[in-house]
CSV table of C-alpha atoms in Angstrom, one decimal:
chain,number,residue,atom,x,y,z
Y,900,UNK,CA,128.5,120.2,95.6
Y,901,UNK,CA,129.2,119.7,99.3
Y,902,UNK,CA,126.5,117.4,100.8
Y,903,UNK,CA,127.2,118.9,104.2
Y,904,UNK,CA,126.1,122.3,103.0
Y,905,UNK,CA,122.9,120.8,101.5
Y,906,UNK,CA,122.1,119.1,104.9
Y,907,UNK,CA,122.7,122.5,106.7
Y,908,UNK,CA,120.5,124.3,104.2
Y,909,UNK,CA,117.6,121.8,104.7
Y,910,UNK,CA,117.9,122.1,108.5
Y,911,UNK,CA,117.7,126.0,108.3
Y,912,UNK,CA,114.8,125.9,105.9
Y,913,UNK,CA,112.8,123.4,108.0
Y,914,UNK,CA,113.5,125.2,111.3
Y,915,UNK,CA,113.1,128.6,109.8
Y,916,UNK,CA,115.6,129.8,112.4
Y,917,UNK,CA,119.5,129.7,112.4
Y,918,UNK,CA,119.7,129.2,116.2
Y,919,UNK,CA,117.3,126.2,116.2
Y,920,UNK,CA,119.0,124.7,113.0
Y,921,UNK,CA,122.4,125.0,114.7
Y,922,UNK,CA,121.1,123.3,117.8
Y,923,UNK,CA,119.6,120.5,115.6
Y,924,UNK,CA,122.8,120.0,113.8
Y,925,UNK,CA,125.0,120.2,116.9
Y,926,UNK,CA,127.2,123.1,115.7
Y,927,UNK,CA,127.4,126.7,116.6
Y,928,UNK,CA,125.6,129.4,114.7
Y,929,UNK,CA,128.5,131.2,113.0
Y,930,UNK,CA,129.9,128.3,111.0
Y,931,UNK,CA,126.3,127.4,109.9
Y,932,UNK,CA,125.8,130.9,108.5
Y,933,UNK,CA,129.2,130.7,106.7
Y,934,UNK,CA,128.2,127.4,105.1
Y,935,UNK,CA,124.9,128.8,103.9
Y,936,UNK,CA,126.6,131.9,102.5
Y,937,UNK,CA,129.1,129.6,100.7
Y,938,UNK,CA,126.3,127.6,99.2
Y,939,UNK,CA,124.6,130.7,98.0
Y,940,UNK,CA,127.9,131.9,96.4
Y,941,UNK,CA,128.4,128.5,94.7
Y,942,UNK,CA,124.8,128.6,93.2
Y,943,UNK,CA,125.0,132.3,92.4
Y,944,UNK,CA,121.7,133.1,94.1
Y,945,UNK,CA,120.0,134.1,97.3
Y,946,UNK,CA,118.3,131.1,99.0
Y,947,UNK,CA,117.1,132.8,102.3
Y,948,UNK,CA,115.5,135.9,103.6
Y,949,UNK,CA,117.0,136.6,107.0
Y,950,UNK,CA,115.6,138.7,109.7
Y,951,UNK,CA,116.6,138.9,113.4
Y,952,UNK,CA,113.7,136.7,114.4
Y,953,UNK,CA,113.1,134.3,111.5
Y,954,UNK,CA,114.3,132.9,108.1
Y,955,UNK,CA,112.1,132.4,105.0
Y,956,UNK,CA,112.9,130.9,101.7
Y,957,UNK,CA,113.3,132.8,98.3
Y,958,UNK,CA,111.8,131.3,95.2
Y,959,UNK,CA,115.2,129.8,94.4
Y,960,UNK,CA,115.4,128.4,98.0
Y,961,UNK,CA,111.9,126.8,97.6
Y,962,UNK,CA,113.0,125.1,94.4
Y,963,UNK,CA,116.3,123.9,96.0
Y,964,UNK,CA,114.6,122.5,99.1
Y,965,UNK,CA,112.6,119.9,97.4
Y,966,UNK,CA,115.5,118.8,95.3
Y,967,UNK,CA,118.0,118.8,98.3
Y,968,UNK,CA,115.6,116.6,100.3
Y,969,UNK,CA,115.5,114.0,97.4
Y,970,UNK,CA,119.3,114.1,97.1
Y,971,UNK,CA,119.8,113.5,100.8
Y,972,UNK,CA,117.2,110.7,100.8
Y,973,UNK,CA,119.1,109.0,98.0
Y,974,UNK,CA,122.3,109.4,99.8
Y,975,UNK,CA,120.9,108.1,103.1
Y,976,UNK,CA,119.8,105.0,101.2
Y,977,UNK,CA,123.2,104.1,100.1
Y,978,UNK,CA,124.0,102.2,103.3
Y,979,UNK,CA,120.8,100.3,103.1
Y,980,UNK,CA,121.3,99.4,99.4
Y,981,UNK,CA,124.9,98.2,100.2
Y,982,UNK,CA,123.7,96.2,103.2
Y,983,UNK,CA,120.9,94.5,101.2
Y,984,UNK,CA,123.4,93.6,98.3
Y,985,UNK,CA,125.9,92.2,100.8
Y,986,UNK,CA,123.2,90.0,102.5
Y,987,UNK,CA,121.2,89.1,99.4
Y,988,UNK,CA,122.9,85.7,98.8
Y,989,UNK,CA,122.5,84.5,102.3
Y,990,UNK,CA,119.3,86.2,103.6
Y,991,UNK,CA,117.1,87.3,100.8
Y,992,UNK,CA,115.0,85.1,98.6
Y,993,UNK,CA,112.4,85.7,95.8
Y,994,UNK,CA,109.9,82.9,96.0
Y,995,UNK,CA,107.4,82.1,93.3
Y,996,UNK,CA,104.1,80.5,94.3
Y,997,UNK,CA,100.6,79.7,93.3
Y,998,UNK,CA,97.7,81.7,94.8
Y,999,UNK,CA,96.3,78.7,96.7
Y,1000,UNK,CA,99.5,78.2,98.6
Y,1001,UNK,CA,99.1,81.4,100.4
Y,1002,UNK,CA,96.2,80.2,102.5
Y,1003,UNK,CA,97.1,76.5,102.7
Y,1004,UNK,CA,100.7,75.3,103.7
Y,1005,UNK,CA,102.7,78.5,103.0
Y,1006,UNK,CA,102.2,80.4,106.3
Y,1007,UNK,CA,103.4,77.5,108.5
Y,1008,UNK,CA,106.4,76.9,106.2
Y,1009,UNK,CA,107.5,80.5,106.3
Y,1010,UNK,CA,107.0,80.7,110.0
Y,1011,UNK,CA,109.5,77.9,110.3
Y,1012,UNK,CA,111.9,79.5,107.8
Y,1013,UNK,CA,111.9,82.8,109.6
Y,1014,UNK,CA,112.3,81.2,113.1
Y,1015,UNK,CA,115.7,79.9,112.1
Y,1016,UNK,CA,116.9,83.4,111.4
Y,1017,UNK,CA,114.7,86.5,111.8
Y,1018,UNK,CA,117.0,88.5,109.5
Y,1019,UNK,CA,115.7,86.4,106.6
Y,1020,UNK,CA,113.7,88.2,104.0
Y,1021,UNK,CA,111.3,86.6,101.4
Y,1022,UNK,CA,109.8,88.4,98.4
Y,1023,UNK,CA,106.6,86.5,97.4
Y,1024,UNK,CA,105.3,86.7,93.8
Y,1025,UNK,CA,102.4,84.8,92.4
Y,1026,UNK,CA,102.6,83.1,89.0
Y,1027,UNK,CA,101.2,80.1,87.4
Y,1028,UNK,CA,103.6,77.1,87.1
Y,1029,UNK,CA,104.2,77.8,83.4
Y,1030,UNK,CA,105.0,81.5,84.3
Y,1031,UNK,CA,107.3,80.4,87.1
Y,1032,UNK,CA,109.4,78.3,84.7
Y,1033,UNK,CA,109.9,81.4,82.6
Y,1034,UNK,CA,110.8,83.6,85.5
Y,1035,UNK,CA,113.3,81.0,86.9
Y,1036,UNK,CA,115.1,80.9,83.5
Y,1037,UNK,CA,115.3,84.7,83.3
Y,1038,UNK,CA,116.3,85.0,87.0
Y,1039,UNK,CA,113.3,87.0,88.1
Y,1040,UNK,CA,112.6,84.6,90.9
Y,1041,UNK,CA,115.2,82.4,92.8
Y,1042,UNK,CA,113.0,79.4,93.5
Y,1043,UNK,CA,109.4,78.3,92.9
Y,1044,UNK,CA,106.6,76.3,94.5
Y,1045,UNK,CA,105.1,74.6,91.5
Y,1046,UNK,CA,102.7,72.0,90.4
Y,1047,UNK,CA,104.6,68.9,89.1
Y,1048,UNK,CA,105.7,67.7,86.6
Y,1049,UNK,CA,108.2,70.1,85.3
Y,1050,UNK,CA,110.8,69.0,82.6
Y,1051,UNK,CA,113.5,71.4,81.7
Y,1052,UNK,CA,117.2,70.8,81.3
Y,1053,UNK,CA,118.2,74.0,83.2
Y,1054,UNK,CA,115.9,73.5,86.2
Y,1055,UNK,CA,116.2,71.1,89.1
Y,1056,UNK,CA,113.0,70.0,90.9
Y,1057,UNK,CA,112.2,68.4,94.2
Y,1058,UNK,CA,108.8,66.9,95.2
Y,1059,UNK,CA,107.5,68.2,98.5
Y,1060,UNK,CA,104.2,66.3,98.8
Y,1061,UNK,CA,101.3,64.8,97.0
Y,1062,UNK,CA,97.7,64.9,97.9
Y,1063,UNK,CA,94.4,63.5,96.7
Y,1064,UNK,CA,91.7,65.5,95.1
Y,1065,UNK,CA,88.6,66.2,97.1
Y,1066,UNK,CA,85.5,67.8,95.6
Y,1067,UNK,CA,83.7,71.1,96.2
Y,1068,UNK,CA,79.9,71.0,96.0
Y,1069,UNK,CA,77.2,73.5,96.4
Y,1070,UNK,CA,76.0,73.6,100.0
Y,1071,UNK,CA,72.4,73.1,99.1
Y,1072,UNK,CA,73.1,69.7,97.4
Y,1073,UNK,CA,72.2,66.8,99.6
Y,1074,UNK,CA,75.8,65.6,99.0
Y,1075,UNK,CA,77.1,68.4,101.2
Y,1076,UNK,CA,75.8,66.7,104.3
Y,1077,UNK,CA,77.9,63.5,103.7
Y,1078,UNK,CA,81.4,63.1,105.3
Y,1079,UNK,CA,82.5,61.2,102.1
Y,1080,UNK,CA,80.9,60.9,98.7
Y,1081,UNK,CA,81.1,58.3,96.0
Y,1082,UNK,CA,82.2,59.3,92.5
Y,1083,UNK,CA,78.9,57.7,91.3
Y,1084,UNK,CA,77.1,60.5,93.1
Y,1085,UNK,CA,78.2,62.8,90.4
Y,1086,UNK,CA,76.6,60.9,87.5
Y,1087,UNK,CA,74.5,63.3,85.5
Y,1088,UNK,CA,75.9,66.4,87.2
Y,1089,UNK,CA,77.9,69.2,85.7
Y,1090,UNK,CA,81.7,69.4,86.4
Y,1091,UNK,CA,83.7,72.7,86.6
Y,1092,UNK,CA,87.4,72.3,86.1
Y,1093,UNK,CA,90.6,74.3,85.3
Y,1094,UNK,CA,93.6,73.7,83.1
Y,1095,UNK,CA,97.1,72.6,84.0
Y,1096,UNK,CA,100.6,73.5,82.6
Y,1097,UNK,CA,100.7,69.8,81.6
Y,1098,UNK,CA,97.6,68.9,79.6
Y,1099,UNK,CA,97.7,65.3,81.0
Y,1100,UNK,CA,97.2,66.8,84.5
Y,1101,UNK,CA,94.3,69.1,83.9
Y,1102,UNK,CA,91.2,68.2,86.0
Y,1103,UNK,CA,89.4,67.3,82.8
Y,1104,UNK,CA,92.0,64.7,81.8
Y,1105,UNK,CA,92.5,63.3,85.3
Y,1106,UNK,CA,88.8,62.9,86.0
Y,1107,UNK,CA,87.8,61.7,82.6
Y,1108,UNK,CA,89.7,58.5,83.4
Y,1109,UNK,CA,88.5,58.5,87.0
Y,1110,UNK,CA,84.8,58.7,85.8
Y,1111,UNK,CA,85.3,56.2,83.1
Y,1112,UNK,CA,86.6,53.5,85.5
Y,1113,UNK,CA,83.4,53.9,87.6
Y,1114,UNK,CA,81.0,54.3,84.6
Y,1115,UNK,CA,80.1,57.9,85.6
Y,1116,UNK,CA,79.0,60.3,82.9
Y,1117,UNK,CA,78.8,64.0,83.9
Y,1118,UNK,CA,76.1,66.1,82.4
Y,1119,UNK,CA,78.4,68.8,81.2
Y,1120,UNK,CA,81.9,70.3,81.7
Y,1121,UNK,CA,82.9,73.8,82.1
Y,1122,UNK,CA,86.5,74.9,82.2
Y,1123,UNK,CA,87.7,78.2,83.8
Y,1124,UNK,CA,91.2,79.6,84.2
Y,1125,UNK,CA,91.6,79.3,88.0
Y,1126,UNK,CA,90.4,77.2,90.9
Y,1127,UNK,CA,88.9,80.3,92.5
Y,1128,UNK,CA,86.7,80.9,89.4
Y,1129,UNK,CA,85.5,77.3,89.6
Y,1130,UNK,CA,84.6,77.7,93.3
Y,1131,UNK,CA,82.6,80.8,92.4
Y,1132,UNK,CA,80.5,78.7,90.0
Y,1133,UNK,CA,80.2,76.0,92.6
Y,1134,UNK,CA,78.9,78.5,95.1
Y,1135,UNK,CA,76.4,79.6,92.5
Y,1136,UNK,CA,75.1,76.0,92.2
Y,1137,UNK,CA,76.4,75.5,88.7
Y,1138,UNK,CA,78.1,72.2,89.4
Y,1139,UNK,CA,80.9,70.4,91.3
Y,1140,UNK,CA,84.6,71.1,91.1
Y,1141,UNK,CA,87.6,68.8,91.9
Y,1142,UNK,CA,90.0,70.6,94.2
Y,1143,UNK,CA,93.3,69.6,96.1
Y,1144,UNK,CA,92.5,68.3,99.5
Y,1145,UNK,CA,94.3,71.1,101.2
Y,1146,UNK,CA,91.9,73.6,99.6
Y,1147,UNK,CA,89.3,72.6,102.2
Y,1148,UNK,CA,91.3,74.7,104.7
Y,1149,UNK,CA,89.7,77.8,103.0
Y,1150,UNK,CA,86.0,78.1,104.0
Y,1151,UNK,CA,83.9,79.8,101.2
Y,1152,UNK,CA,80.2,80.7,101.5
Y,1153,UNK,CA,78.0,78.4,99.5
Y,1154,UNK,CA,80.6,75.7,99.1
Y,1155,UNK,CA,81.2,72.4,101.0
Y,1156,UNK,CA,84.2,70.1,100.6
Y,1157,UNK,CA,83.9,66.4,100.6
Y,1158,UNK,CA,86.3,63.5,100.1
Y,1159,UNK,CA,85.8,60.6,97.8
Y,1160,UNK,CA,85.3,57.1,99.1
Y,1161,UNK,CA,87.1,55.9,96.0
Y,1162,UNK,CA,90.8,56.5,95.4
Y,1163,UNK,CA,90.7,59.9,93.6
Y,1164,UNK,CA,93.4,61.2,91.3
Y,1165,UNK,CA,96.2,63.0,93.0
Y,1166,UNK,CA,98.5,66.0,92.3
Y,1167,UNK,CA,102.0,66.9,93.5
Y,1168,UNK,CA,103.7,70.1,94.6
Y,1169,UNK,CA,107.4,70.7,94.4
Y,1170,UNK,CA,110.3,73.0,94.2
Y,1171,UNK,CA,112.0,74.2,91.1
Y,1172,UNK,CA,115.2,76.2,90.8
Y,1173,UNK,CA,118.0,76.9,88.4
Y,1174,UNK,CA,120.9,74.5,88.8
Y,1175,UNK,CA,123.4,77.1,87.6
Y,1176,UNK,CA,122.4,79.7,90.1
Y,1177,UNK,CA,123.8,78.6,93.5
Y,1178,UNK,CA,122.6,80.7,96.5
Y,1179,UNK,CA,122.8,80.0,100.2
Y,1180,UNK,CA,119.3,81.2,100.6
Y,1181,UNK,CA,118.0,78.7,98.2
Y,1182,UNK,CA,119.9,75.9,100.0
Y,1183,UNK,CA,118.5,77.0,103.3
Y,1184,UNK,CA,114.9,77.2,102.0
Y,1185,UNK,CA,115.2,73.7,100.4
Y,1186,UNK,CA,116.4,72.3,103.8
Y,1187,UNK,CA,113.5,73.8,105.7
Y,1188,UNK,CA,111.1,72.6,103.1
Y,1189,UNK,CA,112.5,69.0,103.3
Y,1190,UNK,CA,112.1,68.9,107.1
Y,1191,UNK,CA,108.7,70.7,107.2
Y,1192,UNK,CA,107.0,68.5,104.7
Y,1193,UNK,CA,108.5,65.3,106.1
Y,1194,UNK,CA,106.6,66.1,109.3
Y,1195,UNK,CA,103.6,67.5,107.4
Y,1196,UNK,CA,103.2,64.3,105.5
Y,1197,UNK,CA,103.5,62.2,108.7
Y,1198,UNK,CA,100.7,64.2,110.3
Y,1199,UNK,CA,98.5,64.0,107.2
Y,1200,UNK,CA,99.0,60.2,106.9
Y,1201,UNK,CA,98.0,59.7,110.5
Y,1202,UNK,CA,94.6,61.4,110.0
């Protein structure tokens, strides 16, 4: 079927007038009428009711109009699809991340990445670190922002930064008024933690050793799946929760963030990608991350 005839038919149907449709298409009226007649002959049915003043659709014309619009939309998309495929390797990136990254360091990082080339596109998808490993291996994402450590023969990793744990406490605890707290302040209080893809790096594992070194015995321990669930319990007064230091950038009603006077455990954030999947976009993103976090670490160290 001639796509031009479908375009002509849609124009006539939408304008409900041959003269207006011809003007919209930039052709004269006689050839427009001829194309519509040819389309009707090809389909073996009447598509339009014509009068001297207007045009209306037959039942067959109504059915064709919806289908013709869908066909023409798909045809018009061809150029966009080809352009996206041509530019994917150099300009488009699918980035895996943890939810907490979206309101801590990610906005500034992406601002710097886009500033180098506004044509760049990044698709953001949220997965846990364990899920990201699977998505990287199957090719669903190109590169991931993950919690370290990751050990897999098919993946390369690069550490971006590490940071100490701080602690979230209910705002009605007296501790919330302190600039810094001692780990001993949590003796006899309930801790709320969350797991890790590496059991050795769960908050329970890390802080069990931290508490033991300072002879601290929490009253109880609750484990929830995510940091955000733990913060909800903190806000409800159920206990305290260790959180990455950058978490304190997100204010939350009922919660105050404090730093430890003692040297608290730390956690590391890094990049992971497939070694056998080279892409210019991955290389560009890694370069921006290296520069961005080199400056970021310098600023944080100077605080």
